[in-house]
Amino acid sequence: MHKKSFSYLIVCTVIAALGGFLFGFDTAVINGGIGQLCDEYKLNAFWKGFTVASALIGTIFGAYFIGRPSDKYGRRKVLFFVALFYLISAIGTMFPPNWVGFLFFRFLGGLGVGGASVVSPMYIAEISPAKYRGRLVAVTQFNIVLGILAAFFSNMIIAKLGLGDYWEWRSMFGVEAVPAFLFFVLLFLTPESPRWLIAQNRSEEAGKIFDRFGGDAENTAEEIRTIQESLALEKHALNEPFYCKANMKPILLVLAIASFNQFSGINAILYYATDIFKMAGAGKDSALLQGVVVGFINLIVTMISMSIIDHFGRRKLMIVGSIGYFVSLASIAGCFYYYGTNFSPLGSWIVLISIMVFISSHAFGQGAVIWVFISEIFPNRLRGRGIALGCFTHWFWNTIISCTFPVIAAKSGANAFSFFAVMMLLQLFWALKIMPETKGIPLEKIQKNLGIE
């Protein structure tokens, strides 16, 4: 691949992955302002959880319903709407008319998050050569954790500005408008997915895009023929039944990895990190700083996992991550069993270190693998709906866990973390016995390996 073509591929990947940056920022930013938000609107533990879950309800709808529009209108056009949802949500949550209005704009942002979680990795997977696909799709995950770190860091900086209770939490939400606007503008520099164009019988346009990404005439023609065969346009229409026996294997694989992702407790910890550190004895400023440390570790380990995912493969990363998950979660649960609500300095340090190990395990395993794996195992003609199912499952469990975590943790933090630990033992078994390896395999061959005609 020529240097110029590879640079263009990287630019398009980074722009599409900005949807992931906003995904991470939007979901994590509420961690800093939820306390003041609850004080202003006088919310108890249940309504606190519901407020956090308002965006997540949007992600469910966004993830589930984005598949068909992305198949009908194209990946790039849908990303423009995702950017608009982010932008309107940021401005609306900064200036909400009331609590209900805040919920509405968070819901709208959730639509953007759900859509981005489907379309950004799908777009990148469809423009990437097989040998680079894992690392390039993992750029989405890198941007997600970069967005999470940016949200934690932004919250800490805004808290130190002394803006007062009224403006502090509003500013935390409003700052997202800047990257959302940038995402919308930069999308004009990207082309449509060539695989989507082929599905629309626009092979000539697709060939030109493949050429811009560095393909020569012979290889481009062969790739187009391969994609056309996999699409089987004469035999399979876009309205082909999705939930059928022939597609059951990838469906079950996606349901499993997406469910396990949330049963680890990752988003409960990200959304309520400040509260968890406070439960373990930290003050407000210290809790916000510890959140930044967690976000920074998440970013560093994600960079490491991105560099090796195409060498070691998806399955090995999942196995190592599962072991780290279990050890760290069991340690946190043990601390809450032992200390209850009266943590010693030693107990606080154990929780902090365990959460660092937990975040590292997530970044190395599930965090790096999930969006790559989900974007790989469905055939071209079903990929939009397949990724949508995986993201819907991911956000459905995220909503349930995030909504109930404050209520359960208020009664027993130990029980909450014990549940997560047991789930990660099950994930370890799944990764060892069931999960297939997909590294370095062309998308069309993965389809054949799974027995899908």
mmCIF file of C-alpha atoms in Angstrom, residues 82-452:
data_model
loop_
_atom_site.group_PDB
_atom_site.id
_atom_site.type_symbol
_atom_site.label_atom_id
_atom_site.label_comp_id
_atom_site.label_asym_id
_atom_site.label_seq_id
_atom_site.Cartn_x
_atom_site.Cartn_y
_atom_site.Cartn_z
ATOM 1 C CA VAL A 82 -25.140 10.816 14.787
ATOM 2 C CA ALA A 83 -22.963 13.937 14.960
ATOM 3 C CA LEU A 84 -26.063 16.160 15.025
ATOM 4 C CA PHE A 85 -27.584 14.156 17.884
ATOM 5 C CA TYR A 86 -24.407 14.635 19.906
ATOM 6 C CA LEU A 87 -24.325 18.366 19.223
ATOM 7 C CA ILE A 88 -27.975 19.023 20.094
ATOM 8 C CA SER A 89 -27.678 16.871 23.221
ATOM 9 C CA ALA A 90 -24.621 18.784 24.474
ATOM 10 C CA ILE A 91 -26.292 22.166 24.079
ATOM 11 C CA GLY A 92 -29.613 20.933 25.482
ATOM 12 C CA THR A 93 -28.124 19.378 28.642
ATOM 13 C CA MET A 94 -26.182 22.564 29.307
ATOM 14 C CA PHE A 95 -29.386 24.610 29.218
ATOM 15 C CA PRO A 96 -32.203 22.209 30.201
ATOM 16 C CA PRO A 97 -35.564 23.825 30.978
ATOM 17 C CA ASN A 98 -36.123 21.336 33.819
ATOM 18 C CA TRP A 99 -35.299 17.769 34.884
ATOM 19 C CA VAL A 100 -37.597 16.256 32.230
ATOM 20 C CA GLY A 101 -35.925 18.411 29.598
ATOM 21 C CA PHE A 102 -32.528 17.203 30.795
ATOM 22 C CA LEU A 103 -33.704 13.601 30.433
ATOM 23 C CA PHE A 104 -34.889 14.294 26.875
ATOM 24 C CA PHE A 105 -31.575 15.760 25.736
ATOM 25 C CA ARG A 106 -29.617 12.953 27.424
ATOM 26 C CA PHE A 107 -31.890 10.504 25.596
ATOM 27 C CA LEU A 108 -31.064 12.270 22.323
ATOM 28 C CA GLY A 109 -27.346 11.953 23.087
ATOM 29 C CA GLY A 110 -27.965 8.286 23.790
ATOM 30 C CA LEU A 111 -29.383 7.890 20.283
ATOM 31 C CA GLY A 112 -26.071 9.239 19.018
ATOM 32 C CA VAL A 113 -24.052 6.892 21.223
ATOM 33 C CA GLY A 114 -26.099 3.876 20.126
ATOM 34 C CA GLY A 115 -25.763 4.827 16.487
ATOM 35 C CA ALA A 116 -22.017 5.458 16.764
ATOM 36 C CA SER A 117 -21.455 2.136 18.530
ATOM 37 C CA VAL A 118 -22.911 0.402 15.470
ATOM 38 C CA VAL A 119 -21.848 2.486 12.488
ATOM 39 C CA SER A 120 -18.354 3.727 13.387
ATOM 40 C CA PRO A 121 -16.738 0.263 13.768
ATOM 41 C CA MET A 122 -18.814 -1.079 10.856
ATOM 42 C CA TYR A 123 -17.601 1.689 8.544
ATOM 43 C CA ILE A 124 -13.973 1.181 9.554
ATOM 44 C CA ALA A 125 -14.205 -2.604 9.153
ATOM 45 C CA GLU A 126 -15.588 -2.145 5.638
ATOM 46 C CA ILE A 127 -12.826 0.190 4.432
ATOM 47 C CA SER A 128 -9.937 -1.743 6.042
ATOM 48 C CA PRO A 129 -7.684 -4.420 4.467
ATOM 49 C CA ALA A 130 -7.885 -7.713 6.402
ATOM 50 C CA LYS A 131 -4.325 -7.533 7.742
ATOM 51 C CA TYR A 132 -4.943 -4.104 9.310
ATOM 52 C CA ARG A 133 -8.607 -4.500 10.216
ATOM 53 C CA GLY A 134 -8.207 -5.426 13.878
ATOM 54 C CA ARG A 135 -5.959 -2.484 14.664
ATOM 55 C CA LEU A 136 -8.006 -0.013 12.632
ATOM 56 C CA VAL A 137 -11.376 -1.027 14.089
ATOM 57 C CA ALA A 138 -9.725 -0.916 17.516
ATOM 58 C CA VAL A 139 -9.143 2.804 16.878
ATOM 59 C CA THR A 140 -12.833 3.144 17.755
ATOM 60 C CA GLN A 141 -12.159 1.590 21.160
ATOM 61 C CA PHE A 142 -9.085 3.796 21.578
ATOM 62 C CA ASN A 143 -11.230 6.847 20.917
ATOM 63 C CA ILE A 144 -13.908 5.590 23.309
ATOM 64 C CA VAL A 145 -11.397 5.395 26.165
ATOM 65 C CA LEU A 146 -9.822 8.689 25.063
ATOM 66 C CA GLY A 147 -13.300 10.201 25.302
ATOM 67 C CA ILE A 148 -13.762 8.693 28.768
ATOM 68 C CA LEU A 149 -10.418 10.139 29.908
ATOM 69 C CA ALA A 150 -11.303 13.503 28.366
ATOM 70 C CA ALA A 151 -14.631 13.490 30.254
ATOM 71 C CA PHE A 152 -12.958 12.666 33.591
ATOM 72 C CA PHE A 153 -10.235 15.269 33.003
ATOM 73 C CA SER A 154 -12.709 17.907 31.814
ATOM 74 C CA ASN A 155 -14.889 17.313 34.882
ATOM 75 C CA MET A 156 -11.901 17.719 37.198
ATOM 76 C CA ILE A 157 -10.747 20.957 35.516
ATOM 77 C CA ILE A 158 -14.256 22.468 35.539
ATOM 78 C CA ALA A 159 -14.686 21.512 39.221
ATOM 79 C CA LYS A 160 -11.494 23.442 40.030
ATOM 80 C CA LEU A 161 -12.717 26.590 38.259
ATOM 81 C CA GLY A 162 -15.166 27.336 41.070
ATOM 82 C CA LEU A 163 -18.104 28.084 38.776
ATOM 83 C CA GLY A 164 -20.676 27.344 41.470
ATOM 84 C CA ASP A 165 -23.292 24.622 41.714
ATOM 85 C CA TYR A 166 -25.493 26.127 38.988
ATOM 86 C CA TRP A 167 -22.872 26.386 36.218
ATOM 87 C CA GLU A 168 -20.475 23.611 37.185
ATOM 88 C CA TRP A 169 -22.471 20.557 36.148
ATOM 89 C CA ARG A 170 -24.004 22.381 33.166
ATOM 90 C CA SER A 171 -20.532 23.235 31.843
ATOM 91 C CA MET A 172 -19.460 19.612 32.228
ATOM 92 C CA PHE A 173 -22.174 18.564 29.791
ATOM 93 C CA GLY A 174 -21.958 21.559 27.454
ATOM 94 C CA VAL A 175 -18.276 21.212 26.584
ATOM 95 C CA GLU A 176 -19.147 18.162 24.448
ATOM 96 C CA ALA A 177 -20.528 20.511 21.783
ATOM 97 C CA VAL A 178 -16.985 21.322 20.605
ATOM 98 C CA PRO A 179 -15.909 17.783 19.518
ATOM 99 C CA ALA A 180 -19.444 17.064 18.241
ATOM 100 C CA PHE A 181 -19.273 20.030 15.855
ATOM 101 C CA LEU A 182 -15.756 19.000 14.767
ATOM 102 C CA PHE A 183 -16.978 15.466 14.034
ATOM 103 C CA PHE A 184 -19.802 16.787 11.830
ATOM 104 C CA VAL A 185 -17.461 19.011 9.796
ATOM 105 C CA LEU A 186 -14.720 16.402 9.298
ATOM 106 C CA LEU A 187 -17.185 13.814 7.977
ATOM 107 C CA PHE A 188 -17.280 15.795 4.719
ATOM 108 C CA LEU A 189 -13.713 14.548 4.079
ATOM 109 C CA THR A 190 -14.670 10.849 4.128
ATOM 110 C CA PRO A 191 -16.058 8.654 1.298
ATOM 111 C CA GLU A 192 -18.943 6.204 1.529
ATOM 112 C CA SER A 193 -18.179 2.594 2.480
ATOM 113 C CA PRO A 194 -17.173 0.763 -0.744
ATOM 114 C CA ARG A 195 -18.816 -2.451 0.479
ATOM 115 C CA TRP A 196 -22.109 -0.590 0.932
ATOM 116 C CA LEU A 197 -21.792 0.863 -2.564
ATOM 117 C CA ILE A 198 -21.313 -2.631 -4.011
ATOM 118 C CA ALA A 199 -24.460 -3.756 -2.185
ATOM 119 C CA GLN A 200 -26.246 -0.918 -4.011
ATOM 120 C CA ASN A 201 -24.896 -2.094 -7.407
ATOM 121 C CA ARG A 202 -22.517 0.890 -7.540
ATOM 122 C CA SER A 203 -19.343 -1.106 -8.100
ATOM 123 C CA GLU A 204 -17.659 1.528 -10.241
ATOM 124 C CA GLU A 205 -17.822 4.081 -7.413
ATOM 125 C CA ALA A 206 -16.617 1.445 -4.966
ATOM 126 C CA GLY A 207 -13.654 0.655 -7.216
ATOM 127 C CA LYS A 208 -12.569 4.305 -7.221
ATOM 128 C CA ILE A 209 -12.661 4.367 -3.426
ATOM 129 C CA PHE A 210 -10.664 1.135 -3.170
ATOM 130 C CA ASP A 211 -8.132 2.726 -5.519
ATOM 131 C CA ARG A 212 -7.859 5.753 -3.227
ATOM 132 C CA PHE A 213 -7.120 3.352 -0.376
ATOM 133 C CA GLY A 214 -4.197 1.912 -2.337
ATOM 134 C CA GLY A 215 -5.600 -0.985 -4.373
ATOM 135 C CA ASP A 216 -4.407 -1.675 -7.923
ATOM 136 C CA ALA A 217 -6.795 -2.466 -10.766
ATOM 137 C CA GLU A 218 -6.377 -6.246 -10.580
ATOM 138 C CA ASN A 219 -6.702 -6.535 -6.810
ATOM 139 C CA THR A 220 -9.610 -4.099 -6.718
ATOM 140 C CA ALA A 221 -11.524 -6.073 -9.357
ATOM 141 C CA GLU A 222 -10.916 -9.311 -7.461
ATOM 142 C CA GLU A 223 -12.024 -7.768 -4.165
ATOM 143 C CA ILE A 224 -15.204 -6.448 -5.741
ATOM 144 C CA ARG A 225 -15.983 -9.888 -7.188
ATOM 145 C CA THR A 226 -15.420 -11.508 -3.795
ATOM 146 C CA ILE A 227 -17.723 -9.042 -2.080
ATOM 147 C CA GLN A 228 -20.386 -9.483 -4.749
ATOM 148 C CA GLU A 229 -20.281 -13.240 -4.259
ATOM 149 C CA SER A 230 -20.661 -12.901 -0.503
ATOM 150 C CA LEU A 231 -23.522 -10.476 -0.901
ATOM 151 C CA ALA A 232 -25.212 -12.850 -3.351
ATOM 152 C CA LEU A 233 -27.386 -9.997 -4.505
ATOM 153 C CA GLU A 234 -29.544 -12.174 -6.725
ATOM 154 C CA LYS A 235 -30.325 -14.585 -3.920
ATOM 155 C CA HIS A 236 -30.362 -12.510 -0.770
ATOM 156 C CA ALA A 237 -32.172 -9.214 -0.437
ATOM 157 C CA LEU A 238 -31.739 -6.794 2.452
ATOM 158 C CA ASN A 239 -35.115 -7.947 3.808
ATOM 159 C CA GLU A 240 -33.813 -11.511 4.208
ATOM 160 C CA PRO A 241 -34.923 -13.030 7.541
ATOM 161 C CA PHE A 242 -32.299 -12.306 10.180
ATOM 162 C CA TYR A 243 -33.448 -14.531 13.050
ATOM 163 C CA CYS A 244 -33.181 -17.906 11.394
ATOM 164 C CA LYS A 245 -31.269 -21.144 11.924
ATOM 165 C CA ALA A 246 -28.615 -20.289 9.326
ATOM 166 C CA ASN A 247 -27.596 -17.149 11.234
ATOM 167 C CA MET A 248 -27.889 -18.599 14.730
ATOM 168 C CA LYS A 249 -24.157 -19.113 15.364
ATOM 169 C CA PRO A 250 -23.047 -15.485 14.891
ATOM 170 C CA ILE A 251 -26.208 -14.273 16.651
ATOM 171 C CA LEU A 252 -25.403 -16.325 19.772
ATOM 172 C CA LEU A 253 -21.745 -15.239 19.688
ATOM 173 C CA VAL A 254 -22.745 -11.578 19.551
ATOM 174 C CA LEU A 255 -25.335 -11.964 22.320
ATOM 175 C CA ALA A 256 -22.710 -13.607 24.532
ATOM 176 C CA ILE A 257 -19.862 -11.128 24.093
ATOM 177 C CA ALA A 258 -22.175 -8.103 24.377
ATOM 178 C CA SER A 259 -23.839 -9.442 27.543
ATOM 179 C CA PHE A 260 -20.559 -10.364 29.214
ATOM 180 C CA ASN A 261 -19.212 -6.900 28.435
ATOM 181 C CA GLN A 262 -21.842 -5.351 30.698
ATOM 182 C CA PHE A 263 -21.914 -8.138 33.290
ATOM 183 C CA SER A 264 -18.334 -7.159 34.080
ATOM 184 C CA GLY A 265 -19.710 -3.945 35.603
ATOM 185 C CA ILE A 266 -17.491 -1.754 33.429
ATOM 186 C CA ASN A 267 -19.999 1.005 32.776
ATOM 187 C CA ALA A 268 -21.407 0.943 36.302
ATOM 188 C CA ILE A 269 -17.860 1.643 37.495
ATOM 189 C CA LEU A 270 -17.253 4.333 34.860
ATOM 190 C CA TYR A 271 -20.550 6.120 35.547
ATOM 191 C CA TYR A 272 -20.284 5.918 39.335
ATOM 192 C CA ALA A 273 -16.488 5.965 39.797
ATOM 193 C CA THR A 274 -16.628 9.117 41.930
ATOM 194 C CA ASP A 275 -19.371 7.605 44.121
ATOM 195 C CA ILE A 276 -17.482 4.304 44.465
ATOM 196 C CA PHE A 277 -14.296 6.078 45.545
ATOM 197 C CA LYS A 278 -16.327 8.141 48.019
ATOM 198 C CA MET A 279 -17.881 4.927 49.396
ATOM 199 C CA ALA A 280 -14.321 3.672 49.862
ATOM 200 C CA GLY A 281 -13.370 6.748 51.891
ATOM 201 C CA ALA A 282 -12.121 9.310 49.332
ATOM 202 C CA GLY A 283 -13.098 13.003 49.380
ATOM 203 C CA LYS A 284 -14.683 14.727 46.345
ATOM 204 C CA ASP A 285 -11.460 16.205 44.906
ATOM 205 C CA SER A 286 -9.565 12.979 45.500
ATOM 206 C CA ALA A 287 -12.374 10.935 43.913
ATOM 207 C CA LEU A 288 -12.340 13.093 40.766
ATOM 208 C CA LEU A 289 -8.543 12.797 40.528
ATOM 209 C CA GLN A 290 -8.731 9.029 40.949
ATOM 210 C CA GLY A 291 -11.247 8.961 38.096
ATOM 211 C CA VAL A 292 -8.688 10.707 35.875
ATOM 212 C CA VAL A 293 -6.052 8.132 36.880
ATOM 213 C CA VAL A 294 -8.465 5.321 35.964
ATOM 214 C CA GLY A 295 -9.173 6.949 32.595
ATOM 215 C CA PHE A 296 -5.454 7.384 31.898
ATOM 216 C CA ILE A 297 -4.698 3.726 32.666
ATOM 217 C CA ASN A 298 -7.607 2.724 30.425
ATOM 218 C CA LEU A 299 -6.066 4.728 27.579
ATOM 219 C CA ILE A 300 -2.517 3.378 27.986
ATOM 220 C CA VAL A 301 -3.538 -0.285 28.172
ATOM 221 C CA THR A 302 -5.913 0.178 25.216
ATOM 222 C CA MET A 303 -2.973 1.450 23.156
ATOM 223 C CA ILE A 304 -0.996 -1.656 24.102
ATOM 224 C CA SER A 305 -3.848 -4.035 23.240
ATOM 225 C CA MET A 306 -4.429 -2.263 19.903
ATOM 226 C CA SER A 307 -0.809 -2.868 18.935
ATOM 227 C CA ILE A 308 -1.006 -6.624 19.540
ATOM 228 C CA ILE A 309 -4.616 -7.581 18.719
ATOM 229 C CA ASP A 310 -3.752 -8.650 15.158
ATOM 230 C CA HIS A 311 -0.707 -10.591 16.399
ATOM 231 C CA PHE A 312 -2.079 -12.453 19.419
ATOM 232 C CA GLY A 313 -5.691 -12.551 18.257
ATOM 233 C CA ARG A 314 -9.033 -11.713 19.832
ATOM 234 C CA ARG A 315 -9.479 -14.895 21.862
ATOM 235 C CA LYS A 316 -6.196 -14.740 23.824
ATOM 236 C CA LEU A 317 -6.858 -11.147 24.836
ATOM 237 C CA MET A 318 -10.295 -12.172 26.093
ATOM 238 C CA ILE A 319 -8.824 -14.990 28.200
ATOM 239 C CA VAL A 320 -6.192 -12.787 29.848
ATOM 240 C CA GLY A 321 -8.732 -10.022 30.428
ATOM 241 C CA SER A 322 -11.230 -12.419 32.013
ATOM 242 C CA ILE A 323 -8.670 -13.582 34.578
ATOM 243 C CA GLY A 324 -7.806 -9.995 35.492
ATOM 244 C CA TYR A 325 -11.490 -9.113 35.741
ATOM 245 C CA PHE A 326 -12.181 -11.902 38.228
ATOM 246 C CA VAL A 327 -9.189 -11.212 40.486
ATOM 247 C CA SER A 328 -9.860 -7.465 40.722
ATOM 248 C CA LEU A 329 -13.633 -7.745 41.192
ATOM 249 C CA ALA A 330 -13.261 -10.425 43.851
ATOM 250 C CA SER A 331 -10.811 -8.150 45.671
ATOM 251 C CA ILE A 332 -13.217 -5.179 45.586
ATOM 252 C CA ALA A 333 -16.091 -7.368 46.786
ATOM 253 C CA GLY A 334 -13.903 -8.674 49.622
ATOM 254 C CA CYS A 335 -13.082 -5.119 50.738
ATOM 255 C CA PHE A 336 -16.745 -4.132 50.859
ATOM 256 C CA TYR A 337 -17.599 -7.299 52.779
ATOM 257 C CA TYR A 338 -14.840 -6.591 55.303
ATOM 258 C CA TYR A 339 -15.052 -2.809 55.701
ATOM 259 C CA GLY A 340 -18.728 -2.150 54.959
ATOM 260 C CA THR A 341 -19.045 1.641 55.023
ATOM 261 C CA ASN A 342 -16.057 2.298 57.338
ATOM 262 C CA PHE A 343 -12.997 2.015 55.129
ATOM 263 C CA SER A 344 -9.478 2.362 56.503
ATOM 264 C CA PRO A 345 -6.766 4.033 54.369
ATOM 265 C CA LEU A 346 -5.505 0.535 53.490
ATOM 266 C CA GLY A 347 -8.960 -0.531 52.320
ATOM 267 C CA SER A 348 -9.267 2.603 50.174
ATOM 268 C CA TRP A 349 -5.927 1.874 48.527
ATOM 269 C CA ILE A 350 -6.900 -1.749 47.859
ATOM 270 C CA VAL A 351 -10.101 -0.591 46.119
ATOM 271 C CA LEU A 352 -8.191 1.968 44.043
ATOM 272 C CA ILE A 353 -5.538 -0.555 42.969
ATOM 273 C CA SER A 354 -8.186 -3.211 42.245
ATOM 274 C CA ILE A 355 -10.137 -0.802 40.060
ATOM 275 C CA MET A 356 -6.907 0.002 38.197
ATOM 276 C CA VAL A 357 -6.369 -3.729 37.594
ATOM 277 C CA PHE A 358 -10.024 -4.046 36.554
ATOM 278 C CA ILE A 359 -9.747 -1.176 34.043
ATOM 279 C CA SER A 360 -6.499 -2.609 32.677
ATOM 280 C CA SER A 361 -8.135 -6.017 32.250
ATOM 281 C CA HIS A 362 -11.075 -4.451 30.435
ATOM 282 C CA ALA A 363 -8.882 -2.375 28.136
ATOM 283 C CA PHE A 364 -6.675 -5.375 27.329
ATOM 284 C CA GLY A 365 -9.551 -7.812 26.793
ATOM 285 C CA GLN A 366 -13.215 -6.953 26.236
ATOM 286 C CA GLY A 367 -12.603 -3.284 25.545
ATOM 287 C CA ALA A 368 -10.212 -3.984 22.683
ATOM 288 C CA VAL A 369 -12.054 -7.018 21.309
ATOM 289 C CA ILE A 370 -15.811 -6.411 21.429
ATOM 290 C CA TRP A 371 -16.240 -3.870 18.621
ATOM 291 C CA VAL A 372 -13.706 -5.662 16.407
ATOM 292 C CA PHE A 373 -15.339 -9.066 16.949
ATOM 293 C CA ILE A 374 -18.908 -7.834 16.458
ATOM 294 C CA SER A 375 -17.963 -6.063 13.227
ATOM 295 C CA GLU A 376 -16.323 -9.215 11.814
ATOM 296 C CA ILE A 377 -18.582 -12.232 12.281
ATOM 297 C CA PHE A 378 -21.648 -11.307 10.204
ATOM 298 C CA PRO A 379 -21.769 -11.518 6.391
ATOM 299 C CA ASN A 380 -21.866 -8.257 4.443
ATOM 300 C CA ARG A 381 -25.584 -8.389 3.705
ATOM 301 C CA LEU A 382 -26.439 -8.819 7.412
ATOM 302 C CA ARG A 383 -23.664 -6.807 9.055
ATOM 303 C CA GLY A 384 -25.771 -3.737 9.752
ATOM 304 C CA ARG A 385 -28.461 -5.716 11.558
ATOM 305 C CA GLY A 386 -25.899 -7.987 13.224
ATOM 306 C CA ILE A 387 -23.891 -5.159 14.728
ATOM 307 C CA ALA A 388 -27.145 -3.456 15.711
ATOM 308 C CA LEU A 389 -28.179 -6.596 17.638
ATOM 309 C CA GLY A 390 -24.843 -6.709 19.454
ATOM 310 C CA CYS A 391 -24.995 -3.039 20.347
ATOM 311 C CA PHE A 392 -28.650 -3.291 21.382
ATOM 312 C CA THR A 393 -27.764 -6.151 23.739
ATOM 313 C CA HIS A 394 -24.784 -4.223 25.091
ATOM 314 C CA TRP A 395 -26.863 -1.099 25.787
ATOM 315 C CA PHE A 396 -29.876 -3.009 27.106
ATOM 316 C CA TRP A 397 -27.829 -4.630 29.879
ATOM 317 C CA ASN A 398 -25.937 -1.388 30.401
ATOM 318 C CA THR A 399 -29.228 0.381 31.086
ATOM 319 C CA ILE A 400 -30.464 -2.274 33.500
ATOM 320 C CA ILE A 401 -27.208 -2.471 35.450
ATOM 321 C CA SER A 402 -26.577 1.282 35.539
ATOM 322 C CA CYS A 403 -30.147 2.001 36.670
ATOM 323 C CA THR A 404 -30.089 -0.555 39.501
ATOM 324 C CA PHE A 405 -26.451 -0.207 40.637
ATOM 325 C CA PRO A 406 -26.989 2.855 42.917
ATOM 326 C CA VAL A 407 -29.863 1.117 44.736
ATOM 327 C CA ILE A 408 -28.019 -2.219 45.116
ATOM 328 C CA ALA A 409 -24.671 -0.613 46.025
ATOM 329 C CA ALA A 410 -26.351 1.551 48.663
ATOM 330 C CA LYS A 411 -27.491 -1.650 50.399
ATOM 331 C CA SER A 412 -24.421 -3.798 49.696
ATOM 332 C CA GLY A 413 -21.481 -2.893 47.492
ATOM 333 C CA ALA A 414 -20.117 -6.364 48.190
ATOM 334 C CA ASN A 415 -23.070 -8.126 46.542
ATOM 335 C CA ALA A 416 -22.850 -5.968 43.416
ATOM 336 C CA PHE A 417 -19.148 -6.681 42.861
ATOM 337 C CA SER A 418 -19.538 -10.368 43.737
ATOM 338 C CA PHE A 419 -22.103 -10.713 40.937
ATOM 339 C CA PHE A 420 -19.719 -9.107 38.464
ATOM 340 C CA ALA A 421 -16.889 -11.432 39.556
ATOM 341 C CA VAL A 422 -18.992 -14.582 39.034
ATOM 342 C CA MET A 423 -20.032 -13.385 35.574
ATOM 343 C CA MET A 424 -16.380 -12.989 34.595
ATOM 344 C CA LEU A 425 -15.702 -16.601 35.538
ATOM 345 C CA LEU A 426 -18.407 -17.569 33.056
ATOM 346 C CA GLN A 427 -16.854 -15.301 30.435
ATOM 347 C CA LEU A 428 -13.507 -17.054 30.934
ATOM 348 C CA PHE A 429 -15.154 -20.417 30.238
ATOM 349 C CA TRP A 430 -16.864 -19.001 27.123
ATOM 350 C CA ALA A 431 -13.602 -17.583 25.770
ATOM 351 C CA LEU A 432 -11.785 -20.871 26.385
ATOM 352 C CA LYS A 433 -14.400 -23.236 24.967
ATOM 353 C CA ILE A 434 -16.688 -21.415 22.530
ATOM 354 C CA MET A 435 -15.295 -18.166 21.103
ATOM 355 C CA PRO A 436 -13.761 -18.547 17.598
ATOM 356 C CA GLU A 437 -10.613 -16.724 16.477
ATOM 357 C CA THR A 438 -11.014 -14.196 13.629
ATOM 358 C CA LYS A 439 -7.605 -12.511 13.384
ATOM 359 C CA GLY A 440 -6.256 -11.971 9.867
ATOM 360 C CA ILE A 441 -9.203 -13.688 8.160
ATOM 361 C CA PRO A 442 -10.999 -11.811 5.325
ATOM 362 C CA LEU A 443 -14.575 -10.907 6.208
ATOM 363 C CA GLU A 444 -15.935 -13.093 3.431
ATOM 364 C CA LYS A 445 -13.998 -16.139 4.669
ATOM 365 C CA ILE A 446 -15.233 -15.664 8.246
ATOM 366 C CA GLN A 447 -18.739 -15.976 6.821
ATOM 367 C CA LYS A 448 -17.863 -19.343 5.280
ATOM 368 C CA ASN A 449 -16.094 -20.560 8.428
ATOM 369 C CA LEU A 450 -19.291 -19.960 10.414
ATOM 370 C CA GLY A 451 -21.285 -22.008 7.900
ATOM 371 C CA ILE A 452 -23.276 -19.086 6.472
#
